[in-house]
XYZ file of C-alpha atoms in Angstrom:
531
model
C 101.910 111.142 126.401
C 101.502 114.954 125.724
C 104.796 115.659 127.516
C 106.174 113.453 125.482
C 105.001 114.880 122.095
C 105.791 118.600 123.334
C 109.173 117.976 122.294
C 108.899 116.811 118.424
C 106.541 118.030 116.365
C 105.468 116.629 112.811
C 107.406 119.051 110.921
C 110.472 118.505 112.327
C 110.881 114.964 113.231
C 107.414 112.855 112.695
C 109.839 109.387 113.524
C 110.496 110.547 116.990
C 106.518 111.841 117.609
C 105.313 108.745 117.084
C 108.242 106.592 119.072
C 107.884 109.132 122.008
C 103.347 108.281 121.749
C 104.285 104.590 121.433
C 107.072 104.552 124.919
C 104.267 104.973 127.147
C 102.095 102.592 125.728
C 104.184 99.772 125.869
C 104.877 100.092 129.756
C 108.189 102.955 129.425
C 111.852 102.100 129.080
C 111.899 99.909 132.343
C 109.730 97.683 130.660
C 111.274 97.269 127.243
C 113.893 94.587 126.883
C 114.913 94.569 123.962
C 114.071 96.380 120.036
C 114.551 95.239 117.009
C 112.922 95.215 113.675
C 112.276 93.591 110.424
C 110.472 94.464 107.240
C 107.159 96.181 108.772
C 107.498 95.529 112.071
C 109.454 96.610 115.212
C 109.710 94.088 117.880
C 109.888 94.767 121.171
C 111.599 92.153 124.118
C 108.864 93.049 127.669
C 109.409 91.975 131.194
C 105.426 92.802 131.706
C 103.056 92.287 129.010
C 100.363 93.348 131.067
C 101.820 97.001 131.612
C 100.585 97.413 127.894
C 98.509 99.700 126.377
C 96.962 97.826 123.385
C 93.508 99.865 122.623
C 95.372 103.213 122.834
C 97.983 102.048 121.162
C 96.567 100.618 117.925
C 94.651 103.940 117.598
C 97.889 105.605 117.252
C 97.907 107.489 113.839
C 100.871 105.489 112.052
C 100.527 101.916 113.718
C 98.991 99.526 111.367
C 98.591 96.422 114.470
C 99.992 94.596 116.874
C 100.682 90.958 116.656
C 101.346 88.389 119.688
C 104.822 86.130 119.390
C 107.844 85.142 121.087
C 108.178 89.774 121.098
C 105.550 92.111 120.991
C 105.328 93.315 117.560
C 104.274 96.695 116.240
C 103.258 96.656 112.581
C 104.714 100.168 111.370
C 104.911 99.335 107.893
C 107.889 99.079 105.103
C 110.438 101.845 105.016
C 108.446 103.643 108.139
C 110.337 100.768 110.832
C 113.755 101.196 109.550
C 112.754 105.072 110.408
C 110.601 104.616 113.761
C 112.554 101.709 115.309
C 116.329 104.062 115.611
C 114.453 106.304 117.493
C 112.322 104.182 119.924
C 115.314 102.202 120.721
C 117.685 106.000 121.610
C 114.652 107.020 123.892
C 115.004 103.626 125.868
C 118.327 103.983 126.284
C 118.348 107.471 127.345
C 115.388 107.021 129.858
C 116.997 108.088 132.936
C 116.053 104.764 135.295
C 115.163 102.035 133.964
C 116.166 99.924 136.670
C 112.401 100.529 138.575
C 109.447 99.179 136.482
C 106.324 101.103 136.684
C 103.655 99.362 138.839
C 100.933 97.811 137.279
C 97.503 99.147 137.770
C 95.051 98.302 140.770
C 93.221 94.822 139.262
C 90.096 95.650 138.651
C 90.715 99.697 138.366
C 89.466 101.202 135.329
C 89.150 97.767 133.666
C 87.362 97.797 130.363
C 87.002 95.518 127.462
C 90.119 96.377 125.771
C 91.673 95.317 128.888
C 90.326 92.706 129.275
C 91.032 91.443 125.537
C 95.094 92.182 126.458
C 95.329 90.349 129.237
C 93.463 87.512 127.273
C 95.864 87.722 124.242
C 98.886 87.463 127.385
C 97.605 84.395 128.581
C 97.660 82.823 125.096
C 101.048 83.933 124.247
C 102.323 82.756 127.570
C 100.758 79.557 126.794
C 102.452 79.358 123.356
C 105.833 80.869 124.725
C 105.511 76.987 127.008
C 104.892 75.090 123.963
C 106.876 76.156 121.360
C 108.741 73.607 119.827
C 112.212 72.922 118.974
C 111.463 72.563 115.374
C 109.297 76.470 115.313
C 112.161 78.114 117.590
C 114.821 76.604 114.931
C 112.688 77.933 112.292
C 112.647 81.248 113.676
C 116.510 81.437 114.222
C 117.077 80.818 110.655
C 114.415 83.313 109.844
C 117.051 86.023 112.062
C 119.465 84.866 109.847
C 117.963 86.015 106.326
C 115.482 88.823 107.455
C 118.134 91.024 107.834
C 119.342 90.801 104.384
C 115.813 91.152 102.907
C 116.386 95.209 102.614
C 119.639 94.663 100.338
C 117.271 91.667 98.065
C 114.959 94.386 97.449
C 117.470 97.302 96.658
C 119.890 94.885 94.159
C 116.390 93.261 92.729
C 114.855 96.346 91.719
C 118.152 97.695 90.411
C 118.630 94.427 88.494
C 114.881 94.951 86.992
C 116.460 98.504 85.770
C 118.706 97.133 84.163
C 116.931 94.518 82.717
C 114.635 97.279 81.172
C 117.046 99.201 80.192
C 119.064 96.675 78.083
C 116.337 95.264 76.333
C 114.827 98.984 75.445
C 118.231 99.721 74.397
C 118.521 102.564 76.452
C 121.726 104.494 78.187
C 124.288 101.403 76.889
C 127.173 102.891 78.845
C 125.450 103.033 82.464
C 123.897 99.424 81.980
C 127.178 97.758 83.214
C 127.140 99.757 86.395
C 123.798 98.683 87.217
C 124.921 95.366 86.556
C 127.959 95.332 89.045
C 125.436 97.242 91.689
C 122.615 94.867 91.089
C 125.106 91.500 91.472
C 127.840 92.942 93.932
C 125.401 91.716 96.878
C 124.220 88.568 95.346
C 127.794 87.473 94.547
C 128.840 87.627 98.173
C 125.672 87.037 100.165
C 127.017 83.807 101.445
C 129.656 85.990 103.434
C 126.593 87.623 105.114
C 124.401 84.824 106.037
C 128.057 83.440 107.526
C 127.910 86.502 109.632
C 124.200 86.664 110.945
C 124.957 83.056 111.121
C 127.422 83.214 113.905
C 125.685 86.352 115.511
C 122.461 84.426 115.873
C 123.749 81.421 117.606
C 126.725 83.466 119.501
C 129.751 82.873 117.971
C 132.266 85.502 116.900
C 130.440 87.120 113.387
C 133.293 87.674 111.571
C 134.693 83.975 112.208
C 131.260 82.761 110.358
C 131.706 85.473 107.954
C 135.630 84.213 107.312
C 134.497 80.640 106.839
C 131.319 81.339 104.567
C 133.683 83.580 102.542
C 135.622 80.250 101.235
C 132.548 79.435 99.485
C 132.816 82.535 97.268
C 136.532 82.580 96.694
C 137.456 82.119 93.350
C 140.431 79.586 93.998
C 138.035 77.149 95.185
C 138.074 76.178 90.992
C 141.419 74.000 92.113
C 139.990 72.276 94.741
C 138.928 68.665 94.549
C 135.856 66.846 96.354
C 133.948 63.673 96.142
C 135.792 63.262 92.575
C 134.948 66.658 91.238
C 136.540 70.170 90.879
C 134.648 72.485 92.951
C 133.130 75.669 91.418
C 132.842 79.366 93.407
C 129.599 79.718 94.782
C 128.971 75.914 94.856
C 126.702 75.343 98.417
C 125.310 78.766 98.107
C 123.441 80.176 100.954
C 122.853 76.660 102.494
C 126.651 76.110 102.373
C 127.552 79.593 104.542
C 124.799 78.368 106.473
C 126.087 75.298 108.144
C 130.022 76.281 106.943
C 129.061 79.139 110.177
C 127.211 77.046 112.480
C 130.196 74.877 112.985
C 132.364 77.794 112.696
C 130.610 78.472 116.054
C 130.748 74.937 117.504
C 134.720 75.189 116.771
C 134.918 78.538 118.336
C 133.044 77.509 121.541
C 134.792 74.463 122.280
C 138.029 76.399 121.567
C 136.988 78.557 124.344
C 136.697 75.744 126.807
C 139.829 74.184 126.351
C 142.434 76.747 125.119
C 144.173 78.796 127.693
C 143.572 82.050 128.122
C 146.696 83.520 127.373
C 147.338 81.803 123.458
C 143.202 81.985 122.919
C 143.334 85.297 120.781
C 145.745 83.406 118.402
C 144.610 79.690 118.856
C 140.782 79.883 118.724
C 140.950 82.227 115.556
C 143.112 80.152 113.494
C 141.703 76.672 114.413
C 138.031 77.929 113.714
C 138.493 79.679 110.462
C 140.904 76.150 108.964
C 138.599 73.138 110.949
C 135.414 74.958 109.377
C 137.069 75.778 105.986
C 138.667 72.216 105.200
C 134.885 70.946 106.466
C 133.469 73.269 104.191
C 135.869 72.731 101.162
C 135.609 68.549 101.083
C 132.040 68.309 102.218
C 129.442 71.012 102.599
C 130.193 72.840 99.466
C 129.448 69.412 97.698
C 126.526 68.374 99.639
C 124.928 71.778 100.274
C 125.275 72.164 96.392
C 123.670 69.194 95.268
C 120.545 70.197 98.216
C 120.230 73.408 96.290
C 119.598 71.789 93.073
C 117.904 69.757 94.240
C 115.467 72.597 95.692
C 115.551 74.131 92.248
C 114.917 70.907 90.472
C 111.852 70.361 92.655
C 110.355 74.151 92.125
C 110.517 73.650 88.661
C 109.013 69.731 88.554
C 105.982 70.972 91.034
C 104.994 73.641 89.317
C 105.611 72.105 85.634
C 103.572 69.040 86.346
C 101.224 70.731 88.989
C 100.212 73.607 87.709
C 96.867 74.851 88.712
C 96.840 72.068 91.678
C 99.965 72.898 92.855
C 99.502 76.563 92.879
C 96.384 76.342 94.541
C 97.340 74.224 97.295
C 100.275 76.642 98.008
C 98.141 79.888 97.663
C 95.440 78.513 99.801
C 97.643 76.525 102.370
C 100.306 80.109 102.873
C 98.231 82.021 105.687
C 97.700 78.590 107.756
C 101.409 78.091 107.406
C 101.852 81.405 108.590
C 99.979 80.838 111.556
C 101.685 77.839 112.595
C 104.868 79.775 112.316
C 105.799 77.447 109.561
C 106.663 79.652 106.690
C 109.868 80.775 108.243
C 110.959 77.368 106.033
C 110.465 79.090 102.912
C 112.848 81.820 103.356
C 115.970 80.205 102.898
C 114.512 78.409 100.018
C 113.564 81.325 98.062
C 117.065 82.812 98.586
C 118.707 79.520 97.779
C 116.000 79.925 94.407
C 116.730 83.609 93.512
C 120.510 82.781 94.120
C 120.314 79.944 91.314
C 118.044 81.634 88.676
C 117.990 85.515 89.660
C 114.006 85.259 90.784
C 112.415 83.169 92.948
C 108.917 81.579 91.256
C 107.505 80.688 94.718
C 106.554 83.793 95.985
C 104.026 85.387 93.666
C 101.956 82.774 94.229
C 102.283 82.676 98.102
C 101.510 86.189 97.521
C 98.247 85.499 96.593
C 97.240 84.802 100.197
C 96.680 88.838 100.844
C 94.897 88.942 97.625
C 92.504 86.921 99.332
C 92.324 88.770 102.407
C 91.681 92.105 100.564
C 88.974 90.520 98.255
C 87.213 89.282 102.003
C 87.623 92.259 103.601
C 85.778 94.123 100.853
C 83.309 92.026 101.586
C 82.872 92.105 104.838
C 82.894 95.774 104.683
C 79.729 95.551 102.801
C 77.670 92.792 104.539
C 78.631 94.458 107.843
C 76.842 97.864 106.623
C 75.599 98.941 110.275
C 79.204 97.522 112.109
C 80.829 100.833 111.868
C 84.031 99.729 113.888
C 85.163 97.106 111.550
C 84.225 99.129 108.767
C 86.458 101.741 110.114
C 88.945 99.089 110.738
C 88.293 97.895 107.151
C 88.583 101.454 105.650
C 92.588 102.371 107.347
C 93.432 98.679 106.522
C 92.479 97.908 102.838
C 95.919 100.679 101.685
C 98.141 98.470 103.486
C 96.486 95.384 102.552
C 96.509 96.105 98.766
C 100.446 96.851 99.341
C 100.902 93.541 100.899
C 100.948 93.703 104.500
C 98.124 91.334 105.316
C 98.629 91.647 109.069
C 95.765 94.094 110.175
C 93.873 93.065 107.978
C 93.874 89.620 108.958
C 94.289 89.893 112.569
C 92.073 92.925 113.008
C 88.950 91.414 110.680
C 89.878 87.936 109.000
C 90.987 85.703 111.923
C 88.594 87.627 114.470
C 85.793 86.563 112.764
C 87.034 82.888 111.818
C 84.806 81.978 108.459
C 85.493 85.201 106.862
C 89.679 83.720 107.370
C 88.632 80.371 105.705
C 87.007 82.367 102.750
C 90.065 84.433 102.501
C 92.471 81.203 102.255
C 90.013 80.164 99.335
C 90.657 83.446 97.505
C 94.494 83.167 97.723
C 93.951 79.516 96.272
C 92.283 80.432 93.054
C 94.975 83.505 92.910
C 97.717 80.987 93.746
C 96.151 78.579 90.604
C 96.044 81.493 88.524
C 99.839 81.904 88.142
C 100.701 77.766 88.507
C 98.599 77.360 85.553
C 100.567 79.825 83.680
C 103.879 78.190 84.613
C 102.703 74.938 83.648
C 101.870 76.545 80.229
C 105.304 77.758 79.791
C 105.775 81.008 81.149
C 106.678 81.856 85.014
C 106.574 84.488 87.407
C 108.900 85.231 89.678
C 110.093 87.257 92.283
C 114.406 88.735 92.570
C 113.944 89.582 95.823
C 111.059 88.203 99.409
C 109.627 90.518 101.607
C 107.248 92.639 99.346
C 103.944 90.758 98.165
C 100.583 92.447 96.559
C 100.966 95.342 94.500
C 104.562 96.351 95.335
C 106.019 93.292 94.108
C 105.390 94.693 90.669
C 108.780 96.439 89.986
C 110.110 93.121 91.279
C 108.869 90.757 88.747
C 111.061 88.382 86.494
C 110.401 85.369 84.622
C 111.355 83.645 81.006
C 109.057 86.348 79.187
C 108.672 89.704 78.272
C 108.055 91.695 81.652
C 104.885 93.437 80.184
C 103.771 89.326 79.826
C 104.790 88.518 83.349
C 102.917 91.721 85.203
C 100.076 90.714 83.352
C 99.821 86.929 84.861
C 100.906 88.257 87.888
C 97.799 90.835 87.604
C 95.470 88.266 86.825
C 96.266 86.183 90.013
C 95.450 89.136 92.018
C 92.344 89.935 90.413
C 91.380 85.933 90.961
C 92.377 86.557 94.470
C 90.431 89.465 95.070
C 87.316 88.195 93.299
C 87.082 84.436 94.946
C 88.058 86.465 98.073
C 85.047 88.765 98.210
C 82.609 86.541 96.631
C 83.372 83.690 98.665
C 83.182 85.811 102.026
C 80.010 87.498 100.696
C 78.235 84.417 100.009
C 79.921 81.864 102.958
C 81.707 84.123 105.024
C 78.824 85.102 107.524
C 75.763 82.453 109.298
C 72.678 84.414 109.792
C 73.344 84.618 113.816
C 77.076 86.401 112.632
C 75.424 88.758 110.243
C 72.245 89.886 113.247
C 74.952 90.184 116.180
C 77.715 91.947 114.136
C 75.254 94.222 112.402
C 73.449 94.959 115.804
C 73.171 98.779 116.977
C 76.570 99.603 118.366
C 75.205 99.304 122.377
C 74.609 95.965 121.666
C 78.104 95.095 120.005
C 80.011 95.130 123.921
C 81.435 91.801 124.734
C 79.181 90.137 127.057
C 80.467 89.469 130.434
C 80.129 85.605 130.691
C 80.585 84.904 126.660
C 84.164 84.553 127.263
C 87.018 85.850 125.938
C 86.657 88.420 123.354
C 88.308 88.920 120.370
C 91.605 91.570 119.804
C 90.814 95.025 119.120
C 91.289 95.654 115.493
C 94.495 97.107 114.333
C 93.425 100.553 113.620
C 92.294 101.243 117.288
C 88.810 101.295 115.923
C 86.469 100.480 119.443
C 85.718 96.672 119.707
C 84.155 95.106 116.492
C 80.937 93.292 118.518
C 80.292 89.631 120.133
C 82.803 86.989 119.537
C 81.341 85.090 116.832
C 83.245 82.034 118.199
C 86.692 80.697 119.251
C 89.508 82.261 116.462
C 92.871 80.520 116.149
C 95.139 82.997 118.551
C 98.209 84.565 115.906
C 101.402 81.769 116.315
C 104.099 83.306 114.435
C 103.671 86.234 111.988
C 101.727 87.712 109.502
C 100.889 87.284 106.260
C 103.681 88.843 105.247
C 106.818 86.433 104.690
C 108.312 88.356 107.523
């Protein structure tokens, strides 16, 4: 790793230090596959999970954790991966054979509890890899599809909370309008870009999805009749691009099989972009549009006539969700939301979840007063946590430790019951863009009130989370056998040998937190983070 690092230094290019550390530790270039990223994390294709590192690298200065799903995942953080993930991916390609994996080591050579813990977490992913589902690997297509645009959400949200601001203060009149046109340029044509990740995702040609989501935007769509109505630009939203591209890419691929080779640049074009448009024009835009509504409709009723109930079912029920890989669901739903209204009121209460798991891990971080580890682990953790990104926090301390999980889930309950009260009363909180959560949704708060009114309820949630969250972990979180064995001197905190499988080093590299207090769910699709 040191000739690696002899090249960059901090000063000059701290993106490239810490992609050149993390090459190694992953098995080299021969044995990455693939790299790509999303919000916080980069993820990484492997044709040996073994080769990896994982103790060494979670102690790398900069990586927040590691979590286990179909890719290997590297929590970096927000803004860092966009920076980290250019470089690792240049160094890969410019490794000069990749062709020759390195050899794994001797078995048995060297082999230490960390070790032992990786090749533990690569048995459970293998066994998840054989039964995932058709529904979860659907869900996690569609996910590909909107997790890309999450970066341009964030931008036009905050920029549309500027403007907001700045209209009702009064203030700069004349630059107002231009935040305006910056803040809804995106939003106005974001069914032309889920039409293109569309069509990349399930390997059609992405402008061709592009072309026929665009007919959902066009203006002249006003003259068109369906079902008895006049159609209206926009009508179908993101759901409409969504399907108007799939079967842009089931026209396209059938095209392929049948056309001959020597008319197919001028056949397959035309017949893909007019079979999907006419499709679109007298059926999806219609049904898609009344599905959206209906999605809005059913936000609204929930939340009206459930209130408290409703928002503490949906803050408490988030992280399990997240775990079964099920919340991929929600994204198109909040976009669909925030494309209807201009904020989505789901999300600050799913938020609540990492309320929850900061509250716990306070509180863990006091009853565990001799476990230095996982107060270490605690201590690098709680920034990130308090930010939003739940994931070392819950897969380095929460979901190790299994009660101390169950006590967090309560916290983001009473947070999530919080804010669904408030809606029921008549004001709501929302969200104009997904990705962020915790304190950095803050600049991206909207609702029917005053802002200053809407940060507040939001506040409140968090402080419910936090407070259920630690007291409920201080109180329930720990038996008496947890608390002796986790607060044991630190030579008797090793994994014993025949007490089976231990638990995954914490995210911060901190050495192993003690004895497996008992069997933990194993991470199945993300982390608490809505990406």
């Amino acid at each position: 790793m040191s000739t690696h690092s002899a090249r960059s230094t901090p000063d000059d290019n701290p993106g490239r230090q810490l992609a050149e550390a993390i090459l190694p530790l992953v098995g080299g270039a021969a044995n990455v596959t693939s790299v790509s990223h999303c919000m916080t994390r980069m993820r990484l294709g492997l044709a040996d999970r073994s080769l990896v590192q994982d103790g060494p690298l979670r102690a790398l200065p900069g990586v927040l954790g590691v979590v286990e799903d179909d890719t290997y995942q590297i929590v970096l953080g927000p803004g860092k991966v966009a920076r980290i993930t250019p470089e690792f991916e240049a160094l890969v390609q410019a490794a000069p054979d990749r062709s020759a994996a390195p050899e794994p080591a001797p078995a048995g050579a060297g082999r230490t509890a960390a070790d032992l813990a990786a090749e533990g977490a690569a048995l459970r992913a293998a066994r998840k890899e054989k039964n995932a589902t058709p529904v979860k690997l659907m869900l996690r297509r569609i996910a590909n599809i909107f997790v890309p645009l999450i970066p341009a959400l964030i931008g036009c949200g905050i920029v549309a909370g500027l403007n907001g601001l700045f209209t009702n203060a009064g203030w700069l009149p004349s630059l107002t309008p231009a935040l305006a046109a910056i803040a809804s340029g995106f939003m106005s044509l974001i069914a032309v870009f889920v039409g293109l990740n569309t069509a990349r995702e399930f390997g059609g040609t992405p402008v061709l999805g592009g072309a026929a989501a665009a007919v959902i935007v066009f203006p002249g769509v006003a003259e068109v009749s369906a079902f008895g109505q006049k159609l209206a630009p926009g009508q179908g939203g993101v759901l409409g691009a969504l399907f108007a591209a799939l079967l842009a890419v089931y026209v396209e691929k059938g095209c392929r099989r049948f056309v001959p080779s020597a008319v197919d640049v001028l056949v397959t074009p035309t017949v893909t972009v007019l079979v999907a448009g006419l499709v679109t024009l007298f059926g999806l835009m219609y049904v898609c549009g009344e599905i959206a509504t209906g999605i809005g409709h059913l936000a609204d009723w929930l939340l009206q006539h459930g209130g408290a109930v409703a928002g503490f079912v949906l803050g408490g029920l988030f992280l399990p969700l997240v775990m079964l890989g099920l919340h991929q669901a929600l994204i198109p739903i909040h976009t669909t939301l925030i494309e209807q209204s201009g904020y989505t009121v789901l999300l600050p209460i799913l938020a609540m979840a990492g309320a929850g798991q900061v509250g716990a891990a306070i509180a863990i971080y006091l009853r565990l007063h001799r476990n230095t580890s996982i107060r270490s682990t605690i201590r690098s953790a709680l920034p990130a946590g308090f930010l939003g990104v739940g994931e070392p926090l819950i897969y380095g301390v929460s979901l190790p430790l299994g009660r101390p999980f169950i006590t967090a889930c309560v916290g983001g309950a009473f947070g999530g019951g919080v804010v669904g009260l408030f809606y029921q009363l008549g004001t709501s909180v929302g969200s104009t863009a997904i990705g962020p959560s915790g304190w950095a949704l803050f600049p991206l708060l909207k609702g029917n009130h005053s802002l200053g009114g809407i940060a507040l309820i939001y506040a409140l949630g968090l402080a419910a989370g936090y407070l259920v969250g630690f007291v409920a972990t201080y109180f329930f979180g720990f038996s008496k056998q947890m608390l002796t064995e986790l607060n044991a001197p630190a030579v008797a905190q090793a994994p014993a040998a025949a007490g089976g499988p231990s638990p995954e080093p914490p995210p911060s590299g901190a050495p192993d937190p003690g004895p497996d207090p008992g069997p933990a769910p194993a991470p199945a699709g993300g982390g608490g983070s809505l990406v």
